[in-house]
PDB file of C-alpha atoms in Angstrom:
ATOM      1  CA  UNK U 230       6.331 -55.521  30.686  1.00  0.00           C
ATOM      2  CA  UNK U 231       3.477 -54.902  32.690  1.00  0.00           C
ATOM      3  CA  UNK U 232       2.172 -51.592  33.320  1.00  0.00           C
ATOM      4  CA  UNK U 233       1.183 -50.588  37.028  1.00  0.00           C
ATOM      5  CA  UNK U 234      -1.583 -47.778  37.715  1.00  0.00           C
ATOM      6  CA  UNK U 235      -1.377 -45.869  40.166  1.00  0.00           C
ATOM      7  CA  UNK U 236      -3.915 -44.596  42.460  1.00  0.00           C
ATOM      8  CA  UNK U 237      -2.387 -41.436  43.776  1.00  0.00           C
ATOM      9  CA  UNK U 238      -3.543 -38.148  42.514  1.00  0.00           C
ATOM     10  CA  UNK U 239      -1.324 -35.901  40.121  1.00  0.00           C
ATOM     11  CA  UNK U 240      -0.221 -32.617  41.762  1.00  0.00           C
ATOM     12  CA  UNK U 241      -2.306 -30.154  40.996  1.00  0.00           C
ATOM     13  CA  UNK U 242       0.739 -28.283  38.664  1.00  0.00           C
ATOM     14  CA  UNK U 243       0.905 -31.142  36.593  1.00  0.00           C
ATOM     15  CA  UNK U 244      -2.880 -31.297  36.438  1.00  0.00           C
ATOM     16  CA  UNK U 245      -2.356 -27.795  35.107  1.00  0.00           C
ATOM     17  CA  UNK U 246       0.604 -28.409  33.042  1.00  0.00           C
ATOM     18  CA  UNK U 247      -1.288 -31.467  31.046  1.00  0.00           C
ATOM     19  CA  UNK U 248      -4.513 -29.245  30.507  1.00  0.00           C
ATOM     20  CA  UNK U 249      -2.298 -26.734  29.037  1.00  0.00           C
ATOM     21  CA  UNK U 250      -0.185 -29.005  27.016  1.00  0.00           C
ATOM     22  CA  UNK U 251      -3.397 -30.454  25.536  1.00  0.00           C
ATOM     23  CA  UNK U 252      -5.029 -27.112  25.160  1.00  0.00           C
ATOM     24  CA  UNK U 253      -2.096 -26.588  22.735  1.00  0.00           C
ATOM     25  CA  UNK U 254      -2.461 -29.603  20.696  1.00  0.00           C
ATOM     26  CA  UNK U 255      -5.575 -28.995  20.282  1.00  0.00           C
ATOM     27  CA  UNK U 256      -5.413 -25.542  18.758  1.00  0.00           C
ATOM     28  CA  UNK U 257      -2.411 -26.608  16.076  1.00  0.00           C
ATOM     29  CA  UNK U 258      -4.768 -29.798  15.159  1.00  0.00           C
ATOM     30  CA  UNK U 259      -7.860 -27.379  14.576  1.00  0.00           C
ATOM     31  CA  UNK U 260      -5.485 -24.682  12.639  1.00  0.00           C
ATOM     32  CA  UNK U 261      -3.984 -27.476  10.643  1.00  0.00           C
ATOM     33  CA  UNK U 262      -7.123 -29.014   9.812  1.00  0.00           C
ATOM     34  CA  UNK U 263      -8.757 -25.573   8.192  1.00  0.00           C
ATOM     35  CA  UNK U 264      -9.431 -26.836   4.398  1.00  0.00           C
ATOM     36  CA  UNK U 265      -8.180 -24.606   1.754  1.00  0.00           C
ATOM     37  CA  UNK U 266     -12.294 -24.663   0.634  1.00  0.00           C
ATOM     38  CA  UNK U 267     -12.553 -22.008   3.745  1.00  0.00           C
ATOM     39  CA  UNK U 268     -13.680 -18.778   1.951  1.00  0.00           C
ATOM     40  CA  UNK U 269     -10.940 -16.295   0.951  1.00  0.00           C
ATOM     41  CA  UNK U 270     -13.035 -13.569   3.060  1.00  0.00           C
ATOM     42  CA  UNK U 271     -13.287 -15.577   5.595  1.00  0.00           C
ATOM     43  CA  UNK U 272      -9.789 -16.398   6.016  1.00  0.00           C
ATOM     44  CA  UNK U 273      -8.466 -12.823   5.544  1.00  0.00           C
ATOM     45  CA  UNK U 274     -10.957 -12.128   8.988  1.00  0.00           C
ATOM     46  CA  UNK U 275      -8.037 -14.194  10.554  1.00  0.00           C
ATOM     47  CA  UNK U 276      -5.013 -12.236   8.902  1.00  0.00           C
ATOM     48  CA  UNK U 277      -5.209  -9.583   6.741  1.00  0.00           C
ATOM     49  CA  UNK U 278      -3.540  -9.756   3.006  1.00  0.00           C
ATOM     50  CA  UNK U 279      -0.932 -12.660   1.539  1.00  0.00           C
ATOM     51  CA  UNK U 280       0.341 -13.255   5.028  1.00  0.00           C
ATOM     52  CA  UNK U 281      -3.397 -14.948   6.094  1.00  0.00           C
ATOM     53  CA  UNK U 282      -4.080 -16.336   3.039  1.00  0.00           C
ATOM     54  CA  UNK U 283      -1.167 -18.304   3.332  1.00  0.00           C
ATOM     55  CA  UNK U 284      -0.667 -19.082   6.868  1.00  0.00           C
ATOM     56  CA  UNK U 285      -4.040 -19.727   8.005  1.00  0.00           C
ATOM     57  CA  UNK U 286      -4.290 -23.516   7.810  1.00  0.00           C
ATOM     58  CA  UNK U 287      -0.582 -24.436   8.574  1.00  0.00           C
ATOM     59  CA  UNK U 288      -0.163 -22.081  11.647  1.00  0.00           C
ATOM     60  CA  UNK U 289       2.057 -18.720  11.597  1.00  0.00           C
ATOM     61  CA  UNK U 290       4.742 -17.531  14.376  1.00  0.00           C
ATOM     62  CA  UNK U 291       5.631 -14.265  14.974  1.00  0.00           C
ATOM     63  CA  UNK U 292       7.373 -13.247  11.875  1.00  0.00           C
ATOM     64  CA  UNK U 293       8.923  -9.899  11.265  1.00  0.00           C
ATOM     65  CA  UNK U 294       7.974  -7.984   8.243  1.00  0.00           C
ATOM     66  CA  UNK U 295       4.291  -8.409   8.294  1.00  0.00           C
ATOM     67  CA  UNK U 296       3.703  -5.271   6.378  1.00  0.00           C
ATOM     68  CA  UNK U 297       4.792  -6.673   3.463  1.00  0.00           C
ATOM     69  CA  UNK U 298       2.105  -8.028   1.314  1.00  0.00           C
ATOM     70  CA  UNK U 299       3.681 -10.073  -1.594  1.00  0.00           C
ATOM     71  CA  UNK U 300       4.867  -9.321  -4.657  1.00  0.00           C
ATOM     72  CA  UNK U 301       3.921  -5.604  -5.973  1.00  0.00           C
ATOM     73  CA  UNK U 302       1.044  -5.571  -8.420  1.00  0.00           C
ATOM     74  CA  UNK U 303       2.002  -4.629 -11.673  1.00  0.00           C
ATOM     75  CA  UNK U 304       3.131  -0.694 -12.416  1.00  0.00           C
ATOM     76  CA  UNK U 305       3.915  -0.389  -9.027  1.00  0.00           C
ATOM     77  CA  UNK U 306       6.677   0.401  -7.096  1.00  0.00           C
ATOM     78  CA  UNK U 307       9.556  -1.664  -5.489  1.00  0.00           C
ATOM     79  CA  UNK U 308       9.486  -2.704  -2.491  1.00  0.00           C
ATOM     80  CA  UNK U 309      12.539  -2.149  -0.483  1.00  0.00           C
ATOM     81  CA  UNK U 310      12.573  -4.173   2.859  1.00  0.00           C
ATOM     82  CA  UNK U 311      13.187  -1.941   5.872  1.00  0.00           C
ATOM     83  CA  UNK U 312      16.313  -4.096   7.207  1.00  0.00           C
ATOM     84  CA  UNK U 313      17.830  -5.822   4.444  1.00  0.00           C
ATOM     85  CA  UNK U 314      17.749  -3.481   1.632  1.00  0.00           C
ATOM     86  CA  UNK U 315      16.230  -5.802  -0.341  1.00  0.00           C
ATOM     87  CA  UNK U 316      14.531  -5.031  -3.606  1.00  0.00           C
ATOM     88  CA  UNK U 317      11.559  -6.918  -4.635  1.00  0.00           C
ATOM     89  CA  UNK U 318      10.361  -5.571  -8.034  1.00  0.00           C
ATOM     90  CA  UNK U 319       6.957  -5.471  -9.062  1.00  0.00           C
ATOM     91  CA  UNK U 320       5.066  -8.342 -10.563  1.00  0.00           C
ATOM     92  CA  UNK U 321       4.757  -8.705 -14.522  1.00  0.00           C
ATOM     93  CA  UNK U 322       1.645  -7.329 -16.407  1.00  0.00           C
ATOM     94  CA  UNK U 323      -0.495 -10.502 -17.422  1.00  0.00           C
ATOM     95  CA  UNK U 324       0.305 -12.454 -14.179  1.00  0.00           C
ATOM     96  CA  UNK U 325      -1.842 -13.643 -12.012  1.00  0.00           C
ATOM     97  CA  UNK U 326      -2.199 -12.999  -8.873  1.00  0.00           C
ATOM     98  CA  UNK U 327      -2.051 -14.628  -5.913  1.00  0.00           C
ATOM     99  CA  UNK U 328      -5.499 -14.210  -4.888  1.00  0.00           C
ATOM    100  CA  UNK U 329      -6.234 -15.472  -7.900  1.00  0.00           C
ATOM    101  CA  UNK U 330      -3.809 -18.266  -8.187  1.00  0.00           C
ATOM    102  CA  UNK U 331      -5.536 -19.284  -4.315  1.00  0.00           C
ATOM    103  CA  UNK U 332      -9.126 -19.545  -5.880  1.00  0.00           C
ATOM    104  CA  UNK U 333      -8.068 -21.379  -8.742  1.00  0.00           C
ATOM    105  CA  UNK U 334      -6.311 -23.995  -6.270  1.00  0.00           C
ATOM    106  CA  UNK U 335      -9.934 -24.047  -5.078  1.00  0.00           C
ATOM    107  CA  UNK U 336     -11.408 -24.920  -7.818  1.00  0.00           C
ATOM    108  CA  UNK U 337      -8.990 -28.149  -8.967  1.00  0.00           C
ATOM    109  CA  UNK U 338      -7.888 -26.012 -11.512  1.00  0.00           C
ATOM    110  CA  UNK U 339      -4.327 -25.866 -10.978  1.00  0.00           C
ATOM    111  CA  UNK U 340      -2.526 -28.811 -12.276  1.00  0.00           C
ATOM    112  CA  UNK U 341       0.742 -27.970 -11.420  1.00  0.00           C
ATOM    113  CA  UNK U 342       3.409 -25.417 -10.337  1.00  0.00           C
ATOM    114  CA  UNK U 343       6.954 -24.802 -11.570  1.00  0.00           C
ATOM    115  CA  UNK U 344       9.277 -22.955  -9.207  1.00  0.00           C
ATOM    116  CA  UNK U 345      12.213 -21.819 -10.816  1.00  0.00           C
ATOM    117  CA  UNK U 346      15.625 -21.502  -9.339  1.00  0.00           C
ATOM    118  CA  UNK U 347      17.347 -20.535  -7.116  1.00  0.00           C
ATOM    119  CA  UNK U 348      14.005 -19.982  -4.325  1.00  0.00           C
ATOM    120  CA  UNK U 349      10.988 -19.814  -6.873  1.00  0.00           C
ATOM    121  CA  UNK U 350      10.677 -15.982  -6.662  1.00  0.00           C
ATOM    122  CA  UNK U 351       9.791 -16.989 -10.192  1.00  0.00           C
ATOM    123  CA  UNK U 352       7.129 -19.014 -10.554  1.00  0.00           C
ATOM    124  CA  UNK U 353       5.005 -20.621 -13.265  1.00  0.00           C
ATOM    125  CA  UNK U 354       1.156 -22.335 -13.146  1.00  0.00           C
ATOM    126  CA  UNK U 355      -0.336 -24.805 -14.785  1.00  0.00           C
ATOM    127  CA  UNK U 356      -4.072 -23.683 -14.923  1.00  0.00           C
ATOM    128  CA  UNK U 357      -7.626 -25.252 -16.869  1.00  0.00           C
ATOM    129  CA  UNK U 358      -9.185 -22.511 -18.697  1.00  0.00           C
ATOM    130  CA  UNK U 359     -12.603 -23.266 -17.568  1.00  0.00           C
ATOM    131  CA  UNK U 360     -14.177 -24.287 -14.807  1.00  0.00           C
ATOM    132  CA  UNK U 361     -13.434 -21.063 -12.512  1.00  0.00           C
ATOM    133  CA  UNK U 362     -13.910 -17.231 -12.351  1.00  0.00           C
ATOM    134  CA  UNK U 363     -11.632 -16.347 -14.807  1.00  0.00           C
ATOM    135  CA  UNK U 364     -10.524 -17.734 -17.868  1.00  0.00           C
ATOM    136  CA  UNK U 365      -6.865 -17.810 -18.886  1.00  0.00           C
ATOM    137  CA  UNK U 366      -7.497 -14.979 -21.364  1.00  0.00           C
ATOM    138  CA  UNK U 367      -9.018 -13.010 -18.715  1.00  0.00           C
ATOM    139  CA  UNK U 368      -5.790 -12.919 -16.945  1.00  0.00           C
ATOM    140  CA  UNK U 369      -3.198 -12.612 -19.686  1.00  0.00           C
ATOM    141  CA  UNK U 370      -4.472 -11.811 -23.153  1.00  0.00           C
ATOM    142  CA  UNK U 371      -1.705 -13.063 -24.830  1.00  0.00           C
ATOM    143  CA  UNK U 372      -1.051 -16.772 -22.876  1.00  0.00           C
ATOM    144  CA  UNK U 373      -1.823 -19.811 -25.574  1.00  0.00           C
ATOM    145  CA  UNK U 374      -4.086 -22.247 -24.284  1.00  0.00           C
ATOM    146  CA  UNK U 375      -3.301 -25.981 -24.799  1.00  0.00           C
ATOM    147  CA  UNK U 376      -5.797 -28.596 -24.696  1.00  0.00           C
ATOM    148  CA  UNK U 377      -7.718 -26.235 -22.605  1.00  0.00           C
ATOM    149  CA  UNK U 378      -4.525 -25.279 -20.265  1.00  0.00           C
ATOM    150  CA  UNK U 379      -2.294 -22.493 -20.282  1.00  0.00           C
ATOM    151  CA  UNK U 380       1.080 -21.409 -18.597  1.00  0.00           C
ATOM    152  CA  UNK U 381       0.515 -18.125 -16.572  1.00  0.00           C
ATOM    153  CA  UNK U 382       3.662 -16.448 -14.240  1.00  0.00           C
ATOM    154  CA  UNK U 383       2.384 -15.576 -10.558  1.00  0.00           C
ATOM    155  CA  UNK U 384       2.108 -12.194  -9.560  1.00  0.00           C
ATOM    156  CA  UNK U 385       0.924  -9.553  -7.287  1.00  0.00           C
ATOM    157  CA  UNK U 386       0.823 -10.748  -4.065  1.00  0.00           C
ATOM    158  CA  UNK U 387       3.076 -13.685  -4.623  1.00  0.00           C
ATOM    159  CA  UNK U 388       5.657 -14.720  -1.367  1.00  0.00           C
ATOM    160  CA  UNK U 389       8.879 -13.624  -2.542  1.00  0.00           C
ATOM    161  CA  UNK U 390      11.609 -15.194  -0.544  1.00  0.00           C
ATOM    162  CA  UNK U 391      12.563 -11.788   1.817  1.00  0.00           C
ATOM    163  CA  UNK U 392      14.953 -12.572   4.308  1.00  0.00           C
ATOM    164  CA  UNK U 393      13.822 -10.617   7.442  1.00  0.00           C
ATOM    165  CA  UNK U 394       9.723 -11.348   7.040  1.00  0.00           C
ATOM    166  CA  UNK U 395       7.111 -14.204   7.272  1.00  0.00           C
ATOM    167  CA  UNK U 396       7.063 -14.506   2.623  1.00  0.00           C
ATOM    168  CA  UNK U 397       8.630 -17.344   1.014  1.00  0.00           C
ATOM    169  CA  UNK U 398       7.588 -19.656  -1.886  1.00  0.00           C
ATOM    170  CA  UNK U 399       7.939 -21.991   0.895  1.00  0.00           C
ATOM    171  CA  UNK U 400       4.307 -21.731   2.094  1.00  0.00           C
ATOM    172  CA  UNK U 401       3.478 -22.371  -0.946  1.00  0.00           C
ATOM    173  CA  UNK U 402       4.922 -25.662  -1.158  1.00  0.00           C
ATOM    174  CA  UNK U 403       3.246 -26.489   1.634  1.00  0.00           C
ATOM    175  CA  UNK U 404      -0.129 -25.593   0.409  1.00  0.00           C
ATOM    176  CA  UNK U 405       0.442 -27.544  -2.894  1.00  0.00           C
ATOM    177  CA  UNK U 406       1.545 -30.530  -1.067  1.00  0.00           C
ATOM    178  CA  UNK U 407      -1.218 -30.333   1.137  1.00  0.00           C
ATOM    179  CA  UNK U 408      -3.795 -30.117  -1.959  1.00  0.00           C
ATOM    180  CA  UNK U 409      -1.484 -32.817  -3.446  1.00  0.00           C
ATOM    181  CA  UNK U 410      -0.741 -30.592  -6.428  1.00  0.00           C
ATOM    182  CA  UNK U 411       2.435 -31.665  -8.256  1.00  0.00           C
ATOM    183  CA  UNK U 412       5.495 -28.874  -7.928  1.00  0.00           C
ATOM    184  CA  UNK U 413       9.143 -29.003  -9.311  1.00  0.00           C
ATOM    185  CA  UNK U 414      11.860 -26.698  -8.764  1.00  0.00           C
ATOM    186  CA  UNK U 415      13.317 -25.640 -12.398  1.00  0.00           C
ATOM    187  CA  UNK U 416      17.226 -24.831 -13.109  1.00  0.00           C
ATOM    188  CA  UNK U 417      18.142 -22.732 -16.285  1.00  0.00           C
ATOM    189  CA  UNK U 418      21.601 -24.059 -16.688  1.00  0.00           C
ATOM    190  CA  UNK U 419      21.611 -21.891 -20.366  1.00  0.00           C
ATOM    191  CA  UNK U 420      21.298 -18.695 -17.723  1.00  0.00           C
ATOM    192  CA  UNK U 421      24.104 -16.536 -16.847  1.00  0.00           C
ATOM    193  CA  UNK U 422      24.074 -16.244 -13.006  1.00  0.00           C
ATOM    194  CA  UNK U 423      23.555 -12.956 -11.109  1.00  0.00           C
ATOM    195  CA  UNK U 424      26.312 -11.358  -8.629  1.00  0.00           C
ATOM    196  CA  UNK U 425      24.651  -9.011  -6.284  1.00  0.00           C
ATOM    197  CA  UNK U 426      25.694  -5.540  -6.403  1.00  0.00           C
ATOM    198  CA  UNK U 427      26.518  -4.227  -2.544  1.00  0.00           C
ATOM    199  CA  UNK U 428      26.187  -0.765  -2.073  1.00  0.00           C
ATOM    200  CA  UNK U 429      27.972   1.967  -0.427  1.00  0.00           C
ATOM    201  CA  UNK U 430      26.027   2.670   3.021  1.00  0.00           C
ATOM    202  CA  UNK U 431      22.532   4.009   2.678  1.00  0.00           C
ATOM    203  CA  UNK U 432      22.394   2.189  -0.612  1.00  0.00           C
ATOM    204  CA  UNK U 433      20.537  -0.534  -1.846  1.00  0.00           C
ATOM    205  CA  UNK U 434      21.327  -3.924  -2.792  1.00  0.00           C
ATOM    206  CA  UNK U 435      20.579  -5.044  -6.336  1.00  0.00           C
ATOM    207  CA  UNK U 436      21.200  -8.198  -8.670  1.00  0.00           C
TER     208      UNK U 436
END
């Protein structure tokens, strides 16, 4: 079919619509296009705490809950979300963090990533013992190092799947997918499940 031009001008509100329109694309291209190489400090400048370090690259909208900051560091104290009620307990001594866990994906030292079920609140790191900042050791004393990998559990500062904020495991996906870092989502079937406790009002929920 042929295509005719034509020579009339474009009102001048479409000329503005189209400008905008582009103006738009451009900005998601140039956020999605922000390598994961961009220095940590740098990207917290854009977004303060787990919540930058995780969006900044993909693009963020206006969540609710941005005062939560992951996963409590270990010997901490739960965080109970505002809304919810929701109980997120603090992370495990000899984790790593997520900080950590975001410079070793830096470094190609992360290998690969199990979630485990049912939203990888849990999670679980393949991760070389050299080649970065700290060694496996230096994170958790105790994890056994294979071949020159070991098996470390994420922790402080991890994104939690809570219901009424911007954290899920989700983003992390996303990150490992766009680093092309192999991920699998892990079912216990030997484990008992969990049936939430639901409290009286002014309570809080539990599993």
């Amino acid at each position: 079919a042929a295509v005719i031009a034509s020579r009339r001008p474009l009102p001048t509100r479409m000329k503005v619509r189209i400008s905008r329109a582009d103006a738009v694309r451009a900005a998601i291209t140039a956020a999605c296009t922000i390598p994961l190489s961009v220095p940590l400090a740098a990207r917290a400048d854009l977004n303060q705490g787990a919540l930058g370090a995780t969006c900044v690259g993909f693009g963020c909208n206006d969540y609710r809950g941005q005062d939560f900051n992951g996963m409590p560091g270990p010997g901490g104290e739960d965080y109970v979300s505002e809304n919810t009620l929701q109980v997120v307990r603090p992370a495990e001594r000899g984790s790593m963090p997520y900080s950590e866990f975001l410079q070793a994906l830096k470094d190609k030292r992360v290998l690969g990533v199990d979630f485990i079920a049912p939203n990888g609140d849990e999670a679980y790191a393949l991760v070389k013992d050299s080649g970065g900042t700290k060694s496996c050791s230096a994170i958790n004393p105790d994890a056994p190092v294979v071949d020159g990998v070991c098996r470390l559990r994420m922790g402080e500062g991890w994104p939690v799947e809570v219901s009424n904020s911007w954290s899920s495991p989700s983003w992390v996906v996303r990150i490992l997918d766009n680093e092309q870092v192999p991920h699998a989502l892990v079912i216990d079937l030997k484990k008992k499940p969990q049936r939430a406790v639901y409290p009286k009002a002014g309570g809080v929920a539990k599993l």
